[in-house]
PDB file of C-alpha atoms in Angstrom:
ATOM      1  CA  MET A   1      -6.272  12.779 -23.444  1.00  0.00           C
ATOM      2  CA  ILE A   2     -10.220  12.629 -23.696  1.00  0.00           C
ATOM      3  CA  LEU A   3     -12.627   9.701 -21.741  1.00  0.00           C
ATOM      4  CA  CYS A   4     -15.997   8.253 -21.748  1.00  0.00           C
ATOM      5  CA  ASN A   5     -18.406   8.213 -19.588  1.00  0.00           C
ATOM      6  CA  LYS A   6     -17.617   4.766 -18.442  1.00  0.00           C
ATOM      7  CA  THR A   7     -14.213   5.575 -17.373  1.00  0.00           C
ATOM      8  CA  LEU A   8     -14.571   8.531 -15.316  1.00  0.00           C
ATOM      9  CA  GLU A   9     -17.032   6.593 -13.677  1.00  0.00           C
ATOM     10  CA  CYS A  10     -15.085   4.708 -12.126  1.00  0.00           C
ATOM     11  CA  LEU A  11     -12.377   6.831 -12.228  1.00  0.00           C
ATOM     12  CA  ARG A  12     -14.511   8.306 -10.285  1.00  0.00           C
ATOM     13  CA  GLU A  13     -13.931   5.558  -7.265  1.00  0.00           C
ATOM     14  CA  ILE A  14     -11.555   4.977  -7.720  1.00  0.00           C
ATOM     15  CA  ILE A  15     -10.487   8.477  -6.815  1.00  0.00           C
ATOM     16  CA  ASN A  16     -13.178   8.857  -3.767  1.00  0.00           C
ATOM     17  CA  GLU A  17     -13.095   4.555  -2.222  1.00  0.00           C
ATOM     18  CA  LYS A  18     -10.690   2.251  -3.765  1.00  0.00           C
ATOM     19  CA  SER A  19      -7.582   4.243  -3.838  1.00  0.00           C
ATOM     20  CA  GLU A  20      -7.547   5.847   0.183  1.00  0.00           C
ATOM     21  CA  TYR A  21     -11.801   7.484   0.587  1.00  0.00           C
ATOM     22  CA  ARG A  22     -11.921  10.708   0.405  1.00  0.00           C
ATOM     23  CA  SER A  23     -13.872  13.204   2.145  1.00  0.00           C
ATOM     24  CA  GLY A  24     -15.431  16.472   0.852  1.00  0.00           C
ATOM     25  CA  PRO A  25     -12.093  18.360   2.294  1.00  0.00           C
ATOM     26  CA  LYS A  26     -10.265  16.041   1.063  1.00  0.00           C
ATOM     27  CA  LEU A  27     -12.288  16.060  -2.662  1.00  0.00           C
ATOM     28  CA  VAL A  28     -11.907  20.025  -2.297  1.00  0.00           C
ATOM     29  CA  GLN A  29      -8.007  19.827  -1.756  1.00  0.00           C
ATOM     30  CA  PHE A  30      -7.512  16.819  -4.170  1.00  0.00           C
ATOM     31  CA  PHE A  31      -8.910  19.038  -7.097  1.00  0.00           C
ATOM     32  CA  ASN A  32      -7.987  22.199  -5.773  1.00  0.00           C
ATOM     33  CA  GLU A  33      -4.120  21.522  -6.891  1.00  0.00           C
ATOM     34  CA  LEU A  34      -5.991  21.306 -10.346  1.00  0.00           C
ATOM     35  CA  GLY A  35      -6.537  24.258 -10.861  1.00  0.00           C
ATOM     36  CA  PHE A  36      -9.702  24.587  -9.419  1.00  0.00           C
ATOM     37  CA  ASN A  37     -10.341  27.177  -6.374  1.00  0.00           C
ATOM     38  CA  ASP A  38     -13.109  25.370  -3.831  1.00  0.00           C
ATOM     39  CA  SER A  39     -13.654  25.356  -0.609  1.00  0.00           C
ATOM     40  CA  TYR A  40     -15.727  23.110   1.976  1.00  0.00           C
ATOM     41  CA  SER A  41     -18.691  24.722   3.250  1.00  0.00           C
ATOM     42  CA  GLN A  42     -22.532  23.714   4.357  1.00  0.00           C
ATOM     43  CA  GLY A  43     -24.873  22.533   1.142  1.00  0.00           C
ATOM     44  CA  PHE A  44     -21.515  20.604  -0.425  1.00  0.00           C
ATOM     45  CA  PRO A  45     -22.649  18.000  -2.552  1.00  0.00           C
ATOM     46  CA  SER A  46     -22.245  14.042  -2.793  1.00  0.00           C
ATOM     47  CA  ARG A  47     -18.943  12.884  -3.381  1.00  0.00           C
ATOM     48  CA  TRP A  48     -19.364  11.095  -5.543  1.00  0.00           C
ATOM     49  CA  LEU A  49     -21.829  14.586  -7.256  1.00  0.00           C
ATOM     50  CA  PHE A  50     -18.801  17.132  -6.942  1.00  0.00           C
ATOM     51  CA  THR A  51     -15.662  13.668  -8.236  1.00  0.00           C
ATOM     52  CA  ASP A  52     -18.309  13.431 -11.074  1.00  0.00           C
ATOM     53  CA  GLU A  53     -18.382  16.939 -12.104  1.00  0.00           C
ATOM     54  CA  HIS A  54     -15.006  18.268 -11.932  1.00  0.00           C
ATOM     55  CA  LEU A  55     -13.323  14.857 -14.167  1.00  0.00           C
ATOM     56  CA  ALA A  56     -15.964  16.164 -17.298  1.00  0.00           C
ATOM     57  CA  LYS A  57     -14.632  20.088 -16.660  1.00  0.00           C
ATOM     58  CA  ILE A  58     -11.292  19.076 -16.761  1.00  0.00           C
ATOM     59  CA  ASN A  59     -12.178  15.849 -19.852  1.00  0.00           C
ATOM     60  CA  GLY A  60     -10.611  15.962 -22.911  1.00  0.00           C
ATOM     61  CA  THR A  61      -7.576  18.850 -20.588  1.00  0.00           C
ATOM     62  CA  PRO A  62      -3.834  18.079 -18.998  1.00  0.00           C
ATOM     63  CA  ALA A  63      -5.877  18.549 -15.769  1.00  0.00           C
ATOM     64  CA  LEU A  64      -7.192  15.271 -16.435  1.00  0.00           C
ATOM     65  CA  ASP A  65      -3.677  13.246 -17.133  1.00  0.00           C
ATOM     66  CA  GLN A  66      -2.399  15.019 -14.070  1.00  0.00           C
ATOM     67  CA  CYS A  67      -5.764  13.922 -11.743  1.00  0.00           C
ATOM     68  CA  ILE A  68      -4.987  10.219 -13.323  1.00  0.00           C
ATOM     69  CA  LYS A  69      -1.146  10.123 -12.152  1.00  0.00           C
ATOM     70  CA  ASN A  70      -2.177  11.860  -8.773  1.00  0.00           C
ATOM     71  CA  THR A  71      -5.008   8.925  -8.059  1.00  0.00           C
ATOM     72  CA  PHE A  72      -1.799   6.454  -9.317  1.00  0.00           C
ATOM     73  CA  SER A  73       1.080   8.193  -7.459  1.00  0.00           C
ATOM     74  CA  PRO A  74       3.268   5.597  -5.703  1.00  0.00           C
ATOM     75  CA  VAL A  75       3.634   7.156  -2.902  1.00  0.00           C
ATOM     76  CA  ASN A  76       0.533   7.276  -1.787  1.00  0.00           C
ATOM     77  CA  PHE A  77       0.298   3.623  -2.309  1.00  0.00           C
ATOM     78  CA  ILE A  78       3.400   2.824   0.422  1.00  0.00           C
ATOM     79  CA  GLY A  79       2.913  -0.471   0.906  1.00  0.00           C
ATOM     80  CA  ARG A  80       0.031  -1.528  -0.860  1.00  0.00           C
ATOM     81  CA  ILE A  81       1.818  -1.034  -3.992  1.00  0.00           C
ATOM     82  CA  GLN A  82      -0.360  -4.835  -4.575  1.00  0.00           C
ATOM     83  CA  HIS A  83      -2.900  -2.261  -4.394  1.00  0.00           C
ATOM     84  CA  LEU A  84      -2.168  -0.206  -6.555  1.00  0.00           C
ATOM     85  CA  ASP A  85      -1.127  -2.882  -9.344  1.00  0.00           C
ATOM     86  CA  LEU A  86      -4.149  -3.857  -8.866  1.00  0.00           C
ATOM     87  CA  LEU A  87      -6.309  -0.888  -8.732  1.00  0.00           C
ATOM     88  CA  ILE A  88      -4.069   0.018 -11.957  1.00  0.00           C
ATOM     89  CA  GLN A  89      -5.092  -3.390 -14.340  1.00  0.00           C
ATOM     90  CA  GLU A  90      -9.603  -2.236 -12.764  1.00  0.00           C
ATOM     91  CA  PHE A  91      -8.981   1.054 -14.829  1.00  0.00           C
ATOM     92  CA  ASN A  92      -7.157   0.148 -17.798  1.00  0.00           C
ATOM     93  CA  GLN A  93     -10.166  -2.219 -18.698  1.00  0.00           C
ATOM     94  CA  TYR A  94     -11.936   0.656 -19.459  1.00  0.00           C
ATOM     95  CA  LEU A  95      -8.971   2.709 -21.183  1.00  0.00           C
ATOM     96  CA  ALA A  96      -8.646   0.091 -22.987  1.00  0.00           C
ATOM     97  CA  PHE A  97     -11.448   1.798 -24.863  1.00  0.00           C
ATOM     98  CA  ASP A  98      -9.973   4.956 -25.124  1.00  0.00           C
ATOM     99  CA  LYS A  99      -7.680   3.921 -26.607  1.00  0.00           C
ATOM    100  CA  TRP A 100      -4.945   4.139 -23.259  1.00  0.00           C
ATOM    101  CA  LYS A 101      -3.450   2.049 -21.497  1.00  0.00           C
ATOM    102  CA  LEU A 102      -1.775   3.166 -18.109  1.00  0.00           C
ATOM    103  CA  LEU A 103       1.738   2.183 -17.079  1.00  0.00           C
ATOM    104  CA  ARG A 104       3.254   2.151 -13.229  1.00  0.00           C
ATOM    105  CA  ARG A 105       7.025   2.559 -14.102  1.00  0.00           C
ATOM    106  CA  GLU A 106       8.352   1.735 -10.758  1.00  0.00           C
ATOM    107  CA  ALA A 107       7.448   4.941  -9.013  1.00  0.00           C
ATOM    108  CA  ASP A 108       5.737   6.425 -12.297  1.00  0.00           C
ATOM    109  CA  ILE A 109       2.904   7.050 -13.588  1.00  0.00           C
ATOM    110  CA  VAL A 110       2.869   7.081 -17.555  1.00  0.00           C
ATOM    111  CA  PHE A 111       0.806   6.460 -20.454  1.00  0.00           C
ATOM    112  CA  GLN A 112       0.941   4.142 -23.135  1.00  0.00           C
ATOM    113  CA  ARG A 113      -1.165   4.944 -26.287  1.00  0.00           C
ATOM    114  CA  LEU A 114      -2.828   2.395 -28.445  1.00  0.00           C
ATOM    115  CA  GLU A 115      -3.767   2.451 -32.075  1.00  0.00           C
ATOM    116  CA  LYS A 116      -6.434  -0.108 -31.473  1.00  0.00           C
ATOM    117  CA  VAL A 117      -8.839  -1.108 -28.990  1.00  0.00           C
ATOM    118  CA  GLU A 118      -6.924  -3.768 -26.690  1.00  0.00           C
ATOM    119  CA  ILE A 119      -8.882  -6.277 -23.913  1.00  0.00           C
ATOM    120  CA  ASP A 120      -6.713  -9.152 -22.971  1.00  0.00           C
ATOM    121  CA  PHE A 121      -8.620 -11.680 -21.028  1.00  0.00           C
ATOM    122  CA  GLY A 122      -6.209 -13.920 -20.462  1.00  0.00           C
ATOM    123  CA  GLU A 123      -4.552 -12.676 -17.322  1.00  0.00           C
ATOM    124  CA  LYS A 124      -7.861 -12.405 -16.439  1.00  0.00           C
ATOM    125  CA  LYS A 125      -9.277 -15.652 -16.715  1.00  0.00           C
ATOM    126  CA  ASP A 126      -5.767 -16.947 -15.483  1.00  0.00           C
ATOM    127  CA  SER A 127      -5.671 -15.125 -12.951  1.00  0.00           C
ATOM    128  CA  GLU A 128      -9.701 -16.462 -11.992  1.00  0.00           C
ATOM    129  CA  ASN A 129      -9.177 -20.702 -13.001  1.00  0.00           C
ATOM    130  CA  GLU A 130      -6.396 -19.819 -10.510  1.00  0.00           C
ATOM    131  CA  PHE A 131      -8.366 -18.684  -8.321  1.00  0.00           C
ATOM    132  CA  LEU A 132     -10.989 -21.575  -8.472  1.00  0.00           C
ATOM    133  CA  SER A 133      -8.739 -24.155  -8.172  1.00  0.00           C
ATOM    134  CA  ARG A 134      -7.267 -23.764  -4.655  1.00  0.00           C
ATOM    135  CA  GLU A 135      -9.817 -26.892  -2.163  1.00  0.00           C
ATOM    136  CA  PHE A 136      -9.851 -25.787   1.287  1.00  0.00           C
ATOM    137  CA  THR A 137      -9.732 -28.931   3.693  1.00  0.00           C
ATOM    138  CA  ASN A 138     -10.432 -26.060   6.167  1.00  0.00           C
ATOM    139  CA  VAL A 139     -12.853 -24.490   6.403  1.00  0.00           C
ATOM    140  CA  ASN A 140     -14.076 -23.742   9.428  1.00  0.00           C
ATOM    141  CA  LEU A 141     -15.660 -20.563  11.128  1.00  0.00           C
ATOM    142  CA  SER A 142     -15.835 -21.932  15.023  1.00  0.00           C
ATOM    143  CA  ALA A 143     -12.373 -21.294  14.212  1.00  0.00           C
ATOM    144  CA  LEU A 144     -12.557 -17.740  13.889  1.00  0.00           C
ATOM    145  CA  GLY A 145     -13.588 -17.013  16.842  1.00  0.00           C
ATOM    146  CA  LEU A 146     -17.173 -14.872  17.128  1.00  0.00           C
ATOM    147  CA  GLU A 147     -19.876 -14.947  18.626  1.00  0.00           C
ATOM    148  CA  SER A 148     -22.093 -18.079  19.317  1.00  0.00           C
ATOM    149  CA  ALA A 149     -25.590 -16.561  18.183  1.00  0.00           C
ATOM    150  CA  ILE A 150     -24.025 -14.404  15.392  1.00  0.00           C
ATOM    151  CA  THR A 151     -21.592 -17.612  14.399  1.00  0.00           C
ATOM    152  CA  ASP A 152     -24.916 -20.363  14.918  1.00  0.00           C
ATOM    153  CA  VAL A 153     -26.880 -17.577  12.401  1.00  0.00           C
ATOM    154  CA  LEU A 154     -23.267 -17.075   9.189  1.00  0.00           C
ATOM    155  CA  GLN A 155     -23.761 -21.597   9.297  1.00  0.00           C
ATOM    156  CA  HIS A 156     -27.519 -21.704   8.629  1.00  0.00           C
ATOM    157  CA  ARG A 157     -27.141 -19.279   5.968  1.00  0.00           C
ATOM    158  CA  ILE A 158     -23.394 -20.874   4.437  1.00  0.00           C
ATOM    159  CA  LYS A 159     -25.771 -23.976   3.878  1.00  0.00           C
ATOM    160  CA  GLU A 160     -28.112 -22.448   2.137  1.00  0.00           C
ATOM    161  CA  ILE A 161     -25.459 -20.805  -0.438  1.00  0.00           C
ATOM    162  CA  GLU A 162     -24.573 -24.355  -0.784  1.00  0.00           C
ATOM    163  CA  LYS A 163     -28.224 -25.479  -1.735  1.00  0.00           C
ATOM    164  CA  CYS A 164     -28.527 -22.911  -3.490  1.00  0.00           C
ATOM    165  CA  PHE A 165     -25.885 -23.376  -5.922  1.00  0.00           C
ATOM    166  CA  SER A 166     -26.599 -26.980  -5.841  1.00  0.00           C
ATOM    167  CA  SER A 167     -29.640 -25.827  -7.076  1.00  0.00           C
ATOM    168  CA  GLY A 168     -28.626 -23.654  -9.841  1.00  0.00           C
ATOM    169  CA  SER A 169     -29.469 -19.983  -8.167  1.00  0.00           C
ATOM    170  CA  PRO A 170     -26.371 -17.998  -9.259  1.00  0.00           C
ATOM    171  CA  LEU A 171     -28.415 -14.501  -8.689  1.00  0.00           C
ATOM    172  CA  ALA A 172     -28.978 -15.955  -4.501  1.00  0.00           C
ATOM    173  CA  VAL A 173     -25.039 -17.048  -4.044  1.00  0.00           C
ATOM    174  CA  ILE A 174     -24.540 -13.696  -5.144  1.00  0.00           C
ATOM    175  CA  LEU A 175     -26.554 -11.821  -2.793  1.00  0.00           C
ATOM    176  CA  LEU A 176     -25.901 -14.876   0.737  1.00  0.00           C
ATOM    177  CA  ALA A 177     -22.422 -14.453   0.415  1.00  0.00           C
ATOM    178  CA  GLY A 178     -21.856 -10.812   0.252  1.00  0.00           C
ATOM    179  CA  SER A 179     -23.973 -10.708   2.620  1.00  0.00           C
ATOM    180  CA  ALA A 180     -22.204 -13.239   4.762  1.00  0.00           C
ATOM    181  CA  LEU A 181     -18.607 -11.584   4.283  1.00  0.00           C
ATOM    182  CA  GLU A 182     -20.181  -8.984   5.336  1.00  0.00           C
ATOM    183  CA  GLY A 183     -21.048 -10.481   8.559  1.00  0.00           C
ATOM    184  CA  ILE A 184     -17.800 -12.550   9.192  1.00  0.00           C
ATOM    185  CA  PHE A 185     -16.426  -8.717   9.047  1.00  0.00           C
ATOM    186  CA  LEU A 186     -18.378  -7.510  11.517  1.00  0.00           C
ATOM    187  CA  GLY A 187     -17.941  -9.683  13.415  1.00  0.00           C
ATOM    188  CA  LEU A 188     -14.206  -9.576  13.525  1.00  0.00           C
ATOM    189  CA  ALA A 189     -14.308  -5.329  13.756  1.00  0.00           C
ATOM    190  CA  ILE A 190     -16.273  -5.353  17.236  1.00  0.00           C
ATOM    191  CA  GLN A 191     -13.811  -8.374  18.778  1.00  0.00           C
ATOM    192  CA  TYR A 192     -10.953  -6.002  17.975  1.00  0.00           C
ATOM    193  CA  PRO A 193     -11.743  -2.741  17.645  1.00  0.00           C
ATOM    194  CA  LYS A 194      -8.523  -1.291  17.641  1.00  0.00           C
ATOM    195  CA  GLN A 195      -7.529  -2.962  14.876  1.00  0.00           C
ATOM    196  CA  PHE A 196      -9.876  -2.539  12.362  1.00  0.00           C
ATOM    197  CA  ASN A 197     -10.207   0.960  13.832  1.00  0.00           C
ATOM    198  CA  SER A 198      -6.591   2.263  13.705  1.00  0.00           C
ATOM    199  CA  ALA A 199      -6.271   0.752  10.433  1.00  0.00           C
ATOM    200  CA  LYS A 200      -5.149   2.808   7.146  1.00  0.00           C
ATOM    201  CA  SER A 201      -8.551   2.041   5.014  1.00  0.00           C
ATOM    202  CA  SER A 202     -10.947   1.920   8.203  1.00  0.00           C
ATOM    203  CA  SER A 203     -14.108   4.139   6.255  1.00  0.00           C
ATOM    204  CA  LYS A 204     -14.318   8.022   7.415  1.00  0.00           C
ATOM    205  CA  ASP A 205     -16.363  10.198   7.364  1.00  0.00           C
ATOM    206  CA  SER A 206     -16.434  13.426   6.360  1.00  0.00           C
ATOM    207  CA  SER A 207     -14.508  15.221   9.272  1.00  0.00           C
ATOM    208  CA  SER A 208     -11.965  11.776   8.950  1.00  0.00           C
ATOM    209  CA  LYS A 209     -13.574   9.769  12.208  1.00  0.00           C
ATOM    210  CA  VAL A 210     -13.751   6.418  11.949  1.00  0.00           C
ATOM    211  CA  LYS A 211     -17.446   5.251  11.795  1.00  0.00           C
ATOM    212  CA  PRO A 212     -18.807   3.186  13.465  1.00  0.00           C
ATOM    213  CA  PHE A 213     -18.678  -0.301  12.217  1.00  0.00           C
ATOM    214  CA  HIS A 214     -22.400  -0.872  11.367  1.00  0.00           C
ATOM    215  CA  GLU A 215     -22.399   2.797   8.499  1.00  0.00           C
ATOM    216  CA  TRP A 216     -19.244   0.621   6.873  1.00  0.00           C
ATOM    217  CA  ASN A 217     -19.511  -1.249   3.705  1.00  0.00           C
ATOM    218  CA  LEU A 218     -18.104  -4.534   2.736  1.00  0.00           C
ATOM    219  CA  SER A 219     -15.575  -2.477   0.768  1.00  0.00           C
ATOM    220  CA  GLY A 220     -14.180  -0.932   3.657  1.00  0.00           C
ATOM    221  CA  PHE A 221     -14.062  -4.020   5.312  1.00  0.00           C
ATOM    222  CA  ILE A 222     -11.917  -5.711   3.152  1.00  0.00           C
ATOM    223  CA  ASP A 223      -9.284  -2.909   2.409  1.00  0.00           C
ATOM    224  CA  VAL A 224      -9.062  -3.189   5.798  1.00  0.00           C
ATOM    225  CA  ALA A 225      -8.915  -7.280   6.429  1.00  0.00           C
ATOM    226  CA  LYS A 226      -6.207  -7.222   3.266  1.00  0.00           C
ATOM    227  CA  GLU A 227      -4.372  -4.426   5.504  1.00  0.00           C
ATOM    228  CA  LEU A 228      -3.825  -6.480   8.488  1.00  0.00           C
ATOM    229  CA  GLY A 229      -3.329  -9.309   6.188  1.00  0.00           C
ATOM    230  CA  LEU A 230      -6.768 -11.105   7.499  1.00  0.00           C
ATOM    231  CA  ILE A 231      -7.063 -12.345   3.896  1.00  0.00           C
ATOM    232  CA  GLN A 232      -4.236 -12.473   0.884  1.00  0.00           C
ATOM    233  CA  PRO A 233      -4.376 -10.234  -2.308  1.00  0.00           C
ATOM    234  CA  ASP A 234      -6.161 -13.142  -4.673  1.00  0.00           C
ATOM    235  CA  THR A 235      -9.265 -13.118  -1.943  1.00  0.00           C
ATOM    236  CA  HIS A 236      -9.069  -9.654  -1.586  1.00  0.00           C
ATOM    237  CA  LYS A 237      -9.509  -8.896  -5.650  1.00  0.00           C
ATOM    238  CA  PHE A 238     -12.600 -10.922  -5.592  1.00  0.00           C
ATOM    239  CA  SER A 239     -13.349  -9.928  -3.335  1.00  0.00           C
ATOM    240  CA  HIS A 240     -14.286  -6.726  -4.170  1.00  0.00           C
ATOM    241  CA  SER A 241     -15.230  -8.498  -7.287  1.00  0.00           C
ATOM    242  CA  LEU A 242     -18.104 -10.060  -5.392  1.00  0.00           C
ATOM    243  CA  ARG A 243     -19.300  -6.479  -3.389  1.00  0.00           C
ATOM    244  CA  ASP A 244     -19.517  -5.213  -6.949  1.00  0.00           C
ATOM    245  CA  PHE A 245     -21.504  -8.578  -8.173  1.00  0.00           C
ATOM    246  CA  ARG A 246     -23.506  -7.928  -5.020  1.00  0.00           C
ATOM    247  CA  ASN A 247     -24.922  -3.873  -5.926  1.00  0.00           C
ATOM    248  CA  TYR A 248     -27.467  -6.066  -8.449  1.00  0.00           C
ATOM    249  CA  ILE A 249     -29.564  -6.606  -5.554  1.00  0.00           C
ATOM    250  CA  HIS A 250     -31.830  -3.424  -6.240  1.00  0.00           C
ATOM    251  CA  PRO A 251     -33.540  -4.689  -9.188  1.00  0.00           C
ATOM    252  CA  PHE A 252     -33.721  -1.461 -11.718  1.00  0.00           C
ATOM    253  CA  GLU A 253     -29.249  -1.187 -10.864  1.00  0.00           C
ATOM    254  CA  GLN A 254     -28.867  -5.003 -12.191  1.00  0.00           C
ATOM    255  CA  MET A 255     -32.251  -3.462 -15.270  1.00  0.00           C
ATOM    256  CA  SER A 256     -30.285  -0.169 -16.006  1.00  0.00           C
ATOM    257  CA  SER A 257     -26.744  -2.319 -16.517  1.00  0.00           C
ATOM    258  CA  GLY A 258     -27.440  -5.339 -18.130  1.00  0.00           C
ATOM    259  CA  PHE A 259     -25.927  -7.746 -15.856  1.00  0.00           C
ATOM    260  CA  SER A 260     -27.229 -12.273 -15.649  1.00  0.00           C
ATOM    261  CA  PRO A 261     -25.009 -14.108 -13.021  1.00  0.00           C
ATOM    262  CA  ARG A 262     -24.082 -17.076 -13.788  1.00  0.00           C
ATOM    263  CA  GLU A 263     -22.660 -20.675 -12.563  1.00  0.00           C
ATOM    264  CA  HIS A 264     -19.446 -19.248 -13.257  1.00  0.00           C
ATOM    265  CA  THR A 265     -19.793 -15.951 -10.848  1.00  0.00           C
ATOM    266  CA  ALA A 266     -21.816 -17.487  -8.130  1.00  0.00           C
ATOM    267  CA  LYS A 267     -19.445 -20.304  -7.781  1.00  0.00           C
ATOM    268  CA  ILE A 268     -15.543 -17.081  -7.277  1.00  0.00           C
ATOM    269  CA  CYS A 269     -18.809 -15.692  -5.045  1.00  0.00           C
ATOM    270  CA  LEU A 270     -18.295 -19.155  -3.346  1.00  0.00           C
ATOM    271  CA  GLN A 271     -14.984 -19.440  -3.081  1.00  0.00           C
ATOM    272  CA  VAL A 272     -14.067 -15.527  -2.412  1.00  0.00           C
ATOM    273  CA  LEU A 273     -16.958 -17.080   1.041  1.00  0.00           C
ATOM    274  CA  ARG A 274     -14.864 -20.008   1.152  1.00  0.00           C
ATOM    275  CA  ALA A 275     -10.517 -18.297   1.102  1.00  0.00           C
ATOM    276  CA  ALA A 276     -12.152 -15.849   2.675  1.00  0.00           C
ATOM    277  CA  ILE A 277     -13.031 -18.093   6.132  1.00  0.00           C
ATOM    278  CA  HIS A 278      -9.691 -20.505   5.455  1.00  0.00           C
ATOM    279  CA  GLU A 279      -7.342 -17.356   5.306  1.00  0.00           C
ATOM    280  CA  ILE A 280      -8.665 -15.181   8.416  1.00  0.00           C
ATOM    281  CA  GLY A 281      -9.214 -17.944  10.782  1.00  0.00           C
ATOM    282  CA  ASP A 282      -5.064 -19.433   9.915  1.00  0.00           C
ATOM    283  CA  ASN A 283      -4.657 -15.491   9.775  1.00  0.00           C
ATOM    284  CA  LEU A 284      -6.310 -14.398  13.058  1.00  0.00           C
ATOM    285  CA  PRO A 285      -3.039 -15.797  15.717  1.00  0.00           C
ATOM    286  CA  ARG A 286      -0.886 -12.912  14.141  1.00  0.00           C
ATOM    287  CA  ILE A 287      -3.388  -9.874  15.098  1.00  0.00           C
ATOM    288  CA  ARG A 288      -4.453 -11.536  18.454  1.00  0.00           C
ATOM    289  CA  LYS A 289      -0.936 -10.779  19.343  1.00  0.00           C
ATOM    290  CA  ALA A 290      -1.926  -7.650  18.619  1.00  0.00           C
TER     291      ALA A 290
END
């Protein structure tokens, strides 16, 4: 199997971050199981560079097939099978351009050869429409029990987001919604450090120690919120979409990708924020008891 660069980039993100956080030593172990003979020492390159280089070396060889099977192996997603299926769905969006499809059959991961490039946007569109159709009558930041000062800041920011959406400023909505969501999660982590620190998907450093909360990225907060049952699977999924869109805060990143924010994109991001506030408010009593 030979994959194009975009598919390899997607695979790298899933290996390094989205399936689990793999530190430098864990990445060395991961690729050594595929036939490499590396060791972790001073001067180790960035994790993304290390993974990119190793994926390029095995591209087109049986080791790449095994790499993908190891990455998506259901045994590594016990208690997170729904998350695994979402990752497979995401990966298949790229893999389709290489005329391959990844399937999970119970505990087995198999490949399916495609005769032509098949892109199924129907399921994604239906999923988006269903998510956007949800109505929230109780979106109350005060119910989250955050510090009053941060609640006031977030409340003001949400009002600004609503104004930006009404005035047709989608990029502002996306960037502000991402920062507000991260602020909410950071505030919750500070309030419930034991629960966030002990989560399997908590953000860790190269020595597998949990990072201080101010060093976590939005992706880590989203995954822990899902693991703790604070947000539902569809909100978890679209929160990651919001996180991806938010990366275009860097003008050169937006330029190189050709990303052009639209009202529909902004609507999804605003809905993510509303859904997260509503669901966290409903589910917080459970983790307060933990």
